[in-house]
Coordinates of C-alpha atoms in Angstrom, one line a residue:
M278 CA 227.6 138.5 386.4
S279 CA 225.5 141.4 386.1
H280 CA 225.2 142.0 389.8
H281 CA 225.7 138.5 391.3
L282 CA 227.3 138.2 394.8
D283 CA 229.1 141.6 394.2
S284 CA 230.5 142.5 397.6
P285 CA 231.3 140.7 401.0
A286 CA 228.0 141.7 402.5
A287 CA 226.0 140.4 399.4
R288 CA 228.1 137.1 399.7
A289 CA 227.3 136.8 403.3
D290 CA 223.6 136.2 402.7
A291 CA 222.7 135.9 399.0
R292 CA 219.0 136.2 400.0
L293 CA 220.0 140.1 400.2
N294 CA 222.0 140.1 397.0
I295 CA 220.5 141.6 394.0
C296 CA 221.6 139.5 390.9
D297 CA 219.7 141.8 388.3
T298 CA 216.9 144.6 387.8
Y299 CA 214.9 145.1 384.5
V300 CA 212.2 147.5 383.6
F301 CA 210.2 147.2 380.4
R302 CA 206.7 147.3 378.9
G303 CA 204.6 144.5 379.8
D304 CA 201.1 143.6 378.4
R305 CA 199.4 145.6 381.0
G306 CA 201.9 148.2 382.0
T307 CA 205.4 148.9 383.2
V308 CA 207.3 145.8 384.7
L309 CA 209.9 145.9 387.4
V310 CA 211.8 142.9 388.0
M311 CA 214.5 142.3 391.0
N312 CA 216.2 138.9 390.8
V313 CA 218.1 137.8 394.2
C314 CA 219.4 134.7 396.0
S315 CA 221.3 133.0 393.0
D316 CA 222.3 129.5 393.2
A317 CA 225.7 130.4 392.4
A318 CA 226.2 131.3 396.0
G319 CA 226.3 127.5 396.6
P320 CA 224.3 124.8 398.2
D321 CA 224.4 126.1 401.5
T322 CA 222.5 129.4 400.9
P323 CA 219.5 130.0 403.0
K324 CA 216.1 129.5 401.1
G325 CA 213.4 132.0 400.3
F326 CA 213.2 135.7 400.7
H327 CA 214.9 137.0 404.0
P328 CA 211.9 137.4 406.5
E329 CA 213.7 140.4 408.3
A330 CA 214.5 142.3 405.2
R331 CA 213.3 145.0 402.8
Y332 CA 213.1 144.5 398.9
E333 CA 212.6 147.9 397.3
F334 CA 212.1 149.3 393.7
K335 CA 213.0 153.1 393.8
I336 CA 211.7 155.4 391.2
D337 CA 213.0 159.0 390.5
S338 CA 210.8 161.1 387.9
T339 CA 212.4 164.5 388.4
G340 CA 216.0 163.7 387.1
D341 CA 217.8 164.4 390.4
A342 CA 218.4 160.5 391.3
V343 CA 216.5 160.8 394.5
E344 CA 213.6 158.5 394.7
N345 CA 210.0 160.2 394.8
L346 CA 208.1 156.7 394.5
T347 CA 209.1 153.5 396.1
Y348 CA 207.4 149.9 395.9
R349 CA 208.6 148.0 399.1
F350 CA 208.2 144.2 399.4
T351 CA 208.4 142.4 402.8
F352 CA 208.1 138.6 403.4
G353 CA 207.3 136.5 406.4
A354 CA 209.0 133.2 407.4
A355 CA 208.7 130.2 405.1
G356 CA 206.0 127.6 405.8
A357 CA 206.1 124.0 405.6
D358 CA 205.7 123.9 401.9
G359 CA 208.2 126.6 401.3
A360 CA 205.7 129.6 400.7
Q361 CA 206.0 132.8 402.4
S362 CA 203.4 135.7 403.1
L363 CA 204.2 138.9 401.5
E364 CA 203.2 142.6 401.5
L365 CA 203.6 145.3 399.0
R366 CA 203.5 148.9 400.1
R367 CA 203.8 152.2 397.9
L368 CA 205.6 155.3 399.5
V369 CA 205.3 158.5 397.9
G370 CA 207.2 162.0 397.9
E371 CA 209.4 162.3 401.0
D372 CA 208.3 158.9 402.2
A373 CA 209.8 157.2 399.5
S374 CA 213.2 157.7 401.0
D375 CA 212.1 157.4 404.6
D376 CA 212.9 154.0 406.2
H377 CA 210.3 154.6 409.0
A378 CA 207.4 155.7 406.7
Q379 CA 204.8 153.0 406.5
G380 CA 203.4 154.0 403.1
V381 CA 200.0 152.5 401.6
L382 CA 199.5 148.9 401.7
L383 CA 198.7 147.6 398.0
L384 CA 198.3 143.9 398.3
S385 CA 199.2 141.1 400.6
G386 CA 199.3 137.5 399.8
T387 CA 201.7 134.4 399.4
T388 CA 204.8 133.7 397.2
G389 CA 204.5 131.4 394.2
R390 CA 201.1 132.7 393.2
E391 CA 200.0 135.6 390.7
L392 CA 198.4 138.1 393.1
A393 CA 196.5 141.1 391.4
T394 CA 194.3 144.0 392.5
E395 CA 191.1 145.0 390.9
S396 CA 192.9 148.1 389.1
G397 CA 195.3 145.8 387.4
L398 CA 198.3 145.8 389.6
R399 CA 199.9 142.4 389.6
V400 CA 202.7 140.6 391.5
W401 CA 204.6 137.3 391.2
T402 CA 207.4 136.1 393.5
G403 CA 209.2 132.9 393.6
R404 CA 211.8 130.7 392.2
A405 CA 212.6 131.1 388.6
S406 CA 215.5 130.2 386.0
D407 CA 218.0 132.8 385.9
P408 CA 217.4 135.0 382.9
F409 CA 221.0 136.3 382.7
W410 CA 223.8 134.7 380.7
M411 CA 227.6 135.3 380.8
N412 CA 231.0 133.9 379.6
P413 CA 232.8 133.2 382.8
A414 CA 236.4 133.8 380.8
V415 CA 235.3 137.0 379.4
V416 CA 234.0 138.5 382.6
E417 CA 237.2 137.6 384.6
A418 CA 239.2 138.8 381.6
V419 CA 237.3 142.3 381.9
G420 CA 237.6 142.4 385.8
H421 CA 241.2 142.0 385.7
A422 CA 241.8 144.7 383.0
F423 CA 239.7 147.3 385.0
Q424 CA 241.4 146.3 387.9
Q425 CA 244.9 146.6 386.7
G426 CA 244.6 149.1 384.1
T427 CA 245.6 146.8 381.2
D428 CA 244.1 145.5 377.8
V429 CA 241.2 142.7 378.0
D430 CA 243.0 139.4 377.5
V431 CA 240.5 136.8 377.0
P432 CA 241.8 133.4 376.6
A433 CA 241.2 131.5 373.3
Q434 CA 238.1 129.5 373.4
D435 CA 236.1 126.6 371.6
A436 CA 232.9 128.4 370.9
S437 CA 231.1 125.1 370.9
Q438 CA 232.3 124.4 374.4
V439 CA 231.3 127.6 376.0
S440 CA 228.3 127.6 378.4
S441 CA 227.0 130.3 380.5
L442 CA 228.2 130.9 384.0
F443 CA 224.8 130.6 385.3
A444 CA 223.6 127.5 383.2
G445 CA 221.2 125.4 385.2
Q446 CA 220.9 128.0 388.1
K447 CA 217.8 129.6 389.6
I448 CA 217.2 132.7 391.6
L449 CA 214.4 134.2 393.4
S450 CA 212.4 136.7 391.5
I451 CA 210.1 139.8 392.3
V452 CA 207.9 140.9 389.4
L453 CA 205.8 143.8 389.7
E454 CA 203.5 145.0 386.9
V455 CA 202.0 148.4 387.3
P456 CA 199.1 149.8 384.9
D457 CA 199.8 153.4 383.5
T458 CA 196.8 154.7 385.6
G459 CA 198.4 153.3 388.7
L460 CA 202.1 154.7 388.0
L461 CA 201.7 157.9 385.9
P462 CA 199.9 159.9 388.6
F463 CA 202.8 159.2 391.0
T464 CA 205.7 159.8 388.6
R465 CA 204.2 163.1 387.2
D466 CA 206.4 162.4 384.1
T467 CA 207.0 159.6 381.6
H468 CA 210.6 159.7 382.1
I469 CA 211.8 157.7 385.0
G470 CA 215.0 156.5 386.6
M471 CA 215.0 152.9 388.5
W472 CA 217.1 151.3 390.8
A473 CA 216.4 148.5 393.4
T474 CA 217.6 147.9 396.9
T475 CA 217.7 145.4 399.7
A476 CA 217.9 146.4 403.5
L477 CA 218.2 144.4 406.6
A478 CA 216.7 145.2 410.1
T479 CA 219.3 146.3 412.7
D480 CA 219.0 145.6 416.4
A481 CA 218.7 149.3 417.1
G482 CA 215.6 149.5 415.1
G483 CA 216.7 150.8 411.8
W484 CA 217.7 149.4 408.4
H485 CA 221.2 148.7 407.0
R486 CA 221.4 148.8 403.1
I487 CA 223.0 145.5 401.9
N488 CA 222.7 146.0 398.0
R489 CA 221.8 148.5 395.4
C490 CA 221.5 148.0 391.5
G491 CA 220.4 150.1 388.8
L492 CA 222.5 149.6 385.5
P493 CA 223.7 146.0 384.8
M494 CA 227.4 145.2 385.0
V495 CA 228.8 148.3 386.7
S496 CA 230.2 146.2 389.7
P497 CA 231.5 143.2 387.8
I498 CA 233.3 145.7 385.4
F499 CA 234.7 148.3 387.9
A500 CA 234.8 146.3 391.3
Q501 CA 235.0 142.6 390.5
F502 CA 238.3 142.4 392.4
D503 CA 237.8 145.4 394.7
D504 CA 235.5 144.7 397.6
E505 CA 236.0 148.2 399.2
L506 CA 234.7 149.5 396.0
A507 CA 231.8 147.0 395.6
E508 CA 230.8 147.9 399.1
K509 CA 230.9 151.6 398.6
L510 CA 228.7 151.4 395.3
N511 CA 226.1 149.7 397.3
Q512 CA 226.3 152.1 400.3
T513 CA 226.2 155.4 398.3
A514 CA 223.1 157.1 397.3
P515 CA 222.5 157.5 393.3
A516 CA 222.4 161.3 393.6
D517 CA 226.2 161.0 395.1
D518 CA 227.5 158.7 392.5
P519 CA 229.0 161.3 390.1
Q520 CA 231.0 163.0 393.0
T521 CA 231.9 159.9 394.5
F522 CA 232.9 157.5 391.8
G523 CA 233.2 160.0 388.6
D524 CA 237.1 159.9 388.9
V525 CA 237.4 156.3 389.7
I526 CA 235.6 155.2 386.5
T527 CA 237.0 158.0 384.4
D528 CA 240.5 156.7 385.4
R529 CA 239.9 152.9 385.0
V530 CA 238.1 153.6 381.5
A531 CA 240.9 155.7 380.3
A532 CA 243.6 153.0 381.3
V533 CA 241.8 150.2 379.6
V534 CA 241.0 152.2 376.3
A535 CA 244.4 153.5 376.3
A536 CA 245.8 150.0 376.5
R537 CA 243.6 148.8 373.7
G538 CA 244.4 151.7 371.7
T539 CA 240.8 152.6 370.6
T540 CA 240.8 156.1 371.2
T541 CA 243.1 159.2 370.7
D542 CA 241.7 160.7 373.9
P543 CA 241.4 158.1 376.7
R544 CA 240.7 160.6 379.5
G545 CA 238.1 162.2 377.5
Y546 CA 236.3 158.9 376.6
G547 CA 236.8 157.8 380.3
R548 CA 234.8 161.2 381.3
D549 CA 232.1 160.5 378.6
I550 CA 231.5 156.9 379.9
A551 CA 231.5 158.2 383.7
D552 CA 228.9 160.8 382.8
R553 CA 226.8 158.1 380.9
L554 CA 227.0 155.6 383.7
L555 CA 226.4 157.9 386.7
P556 CA 224.4 158.2 388.5
D557 CA 223.8 154.5 388.5
V558 CA 220.2 154.4 387.8
L559 CA 218.4 152.6 384.9
P560 CA 216.4 155.2 382.8
Y561 CA 213.1 154.3 381.1
V562 CA 210.3 156.1 379.3
I563 CA 207.0 154.7 380.5
G564 CA 204.9 153.1 377.7
T565 CA 207.9 152.5 375.2
P566 CA 209.9 149.3 374.3
A567 CA 212.6 148.6 376.4
V568 CA 216.1 148.9 374.6
F569 CA 219.4 148.4 376.5
G570 CA 221.8 149.1 373.7
F571 CA 225.3 150.6 373.0
T572 CA 223.9 153.9 371.9
K573 CA 220.8 154.0 374.2
F574 CA 219.6 152.9 377.6
N575 CA 215.8 152.8 377.8
G576 CA 215.1 150.2 380.4
R577 CA 216.2 146.7 380.1
A578 CA 214.3 143.7 378.7
L579 CA 214.9 140.1 380.0
T580 CA 216.4 139.2 376.7
D581 CA 219.0 142.2 376.3
N582 CA 222.6 141.1 376.1
A583 CA 223.5 143.6 378.8
G584 CA 226.9 142.3 379.4
E585 CA 228.2 142.5 375.9
V586 CA 226.6 146.0 375.6
M587 CA 228.4 147.2 378.7
F588 CA 231.8 145.4 377.8
S589 CA 231.7 147.1 374.4
L590 CA 230.8 150.6 375.8
T591 CA 233.4 150.5 378.5
T592 CA 236.3 149.4 376.5
D593 CA 235.4 151.4 373.4
S594 CA 235.3 148.3 371.1
A595 CA 233.1 145.3 370.0
L596 CA 233.7 143.0 372.8
S597 CA 231.8 139.8 372.2
I598 CA 231.1 137.2 375.0
G599 CA 230.4 134.7 372.5
L600 CA 226.8 133.8 373.9
S601 CA 223.3 134.9 373.2
Q602 CA 219.9 134.6 375.0
D603 CA 219.8 130.8 373.7
A604 CA 222.3 130.1 376.6
V605 CA 219.7 130.4 379.2
D606 CA 217.9 127.1 380.4
T607 CA 214.3 128.3 380.0
P608 CA 213.3 131.1 377.9
T609 CA 211.5 134.0 379.1
T610 CA 207.8 134.6 378.0
S611 CA 206.0 137.6 376.6
W612 CA 203.1 137.0 379.3
F613 CA 202.9 137.5 382.9
P614 CA 205.1 137.0 385.2
Y615 CA 207.7 137.1 382.0
V616 CA 210.6 135.1 384.1
A617 CA 210.6 131.4 383.6
A618 CA 209.1 130.2 386.8
A619 CA 210.1 127.1 388.4
V620 CA 206.9 125.8 389.3
R621 CA 206.6 123.5 392.1
G622 CA 204.1 122.8 395.0
R623 CA 200.4 123.2 395.4
H624 CA 200.7 126.9 395.8
S625 CA 202.4 127.7 392.6
P626 CA 199.6 127.9 390.1
G627 CA 196.7 130.2 390.3
V628 CA 195.6 133.9 390.5
T629 CA 194.4 135.7 393.7
V630 CA 192.7 138.8 393.3
V631 CA 193.6 141.2 396.3
H632 CA 191.3 143.9 397.2
R633 CA 192.8 147.0 399.2
Q634 CA 191.7 150.4 399.9
V635 CA 194.4 152.8 399.0
E636 CA 192.8 156.3 399.4
A637 CA 195.5 158.3 401.3
D638 CA 197.7 158.9 398.4
S639 CA 195.1 158.9 395.8
R640 CA 193.3 161.9 397.4
E641 CA 196.7 163.9 397.3
F642 CA 196.9 163.3 393.5
G643 CA 193.1 163.3 392.7
C644 CA 193.0 160.1 391.1
Q645 CA 192.3 156.1 391.8
N646 CA 195.2 153.9 392.1
G647 CA 195.9 150.2 392.9

């Protein structure tokens, strides 16, 4: 799993568990995707987005792994047809990391519908087929190896019988597409780092972070059998990742590659991997095709084989999972909302154009946004 059910807090309420994050070039601008609430949590999982939570895309454009732009989604309680009201707000500068800042309301509407502003920003939220695929035997073997400091022992498998761990399962998806004219003035640079978070309201009036996800597979590789580390990965700010997790990742990678005999300098290779993975932020150059590969991270497309890339990178070897994008139930598309929506109910089809006045931040940057 890329990030499915990674910690005790995430397993306690799958609505707050970020399964995957993606950033790529769409047909109108930059697309940000956050998937949550996997069916993998079981049939008793509460349905819909949590009405007392925040779902946020965080963007850093200065290279310090501190957000200076946040897109915040909140949802209302589900109605009789399962649809939920939603709001999207934008927070800029210091407000981007301030839990108490309100930001600027960009749009409001209902889940299951395409929402759009006149300036071209688009949102879709709802139930969709999980676009991620994974060989369960391989991910378990990798998790044990990095927990125990041993070689990766993948059991023999009949390739014709291997199916994805997430076959037949659905997730809840948040898809946000922002045109360049609405994004670049707030990033001030085309090079950005993105991660997603979920947070739950506390009785004291604050917010408790439940999940954080940037790069795929970090938690399953290094913390699949280490709940304490998994929780710490969620609670640490990206800027603090190198100091907090640098030695842990270095040591665990060094142990595995030493056991595999793939390098003459396991410790040095471990340091190189820690430097590449930390801070745990997904880098992307606005306006370019997404490429999540062994030699380069530039966003992540819905069809990238992220599991195989990360396994091969961290083990310093070509470690195949024996599956490709054909393992998903329903292919993703090249048109909005890009994920394979599980259309159901009368509120699913259609486009709602939302008019919003968003002058506060625009005046600061001398631009028009939406």
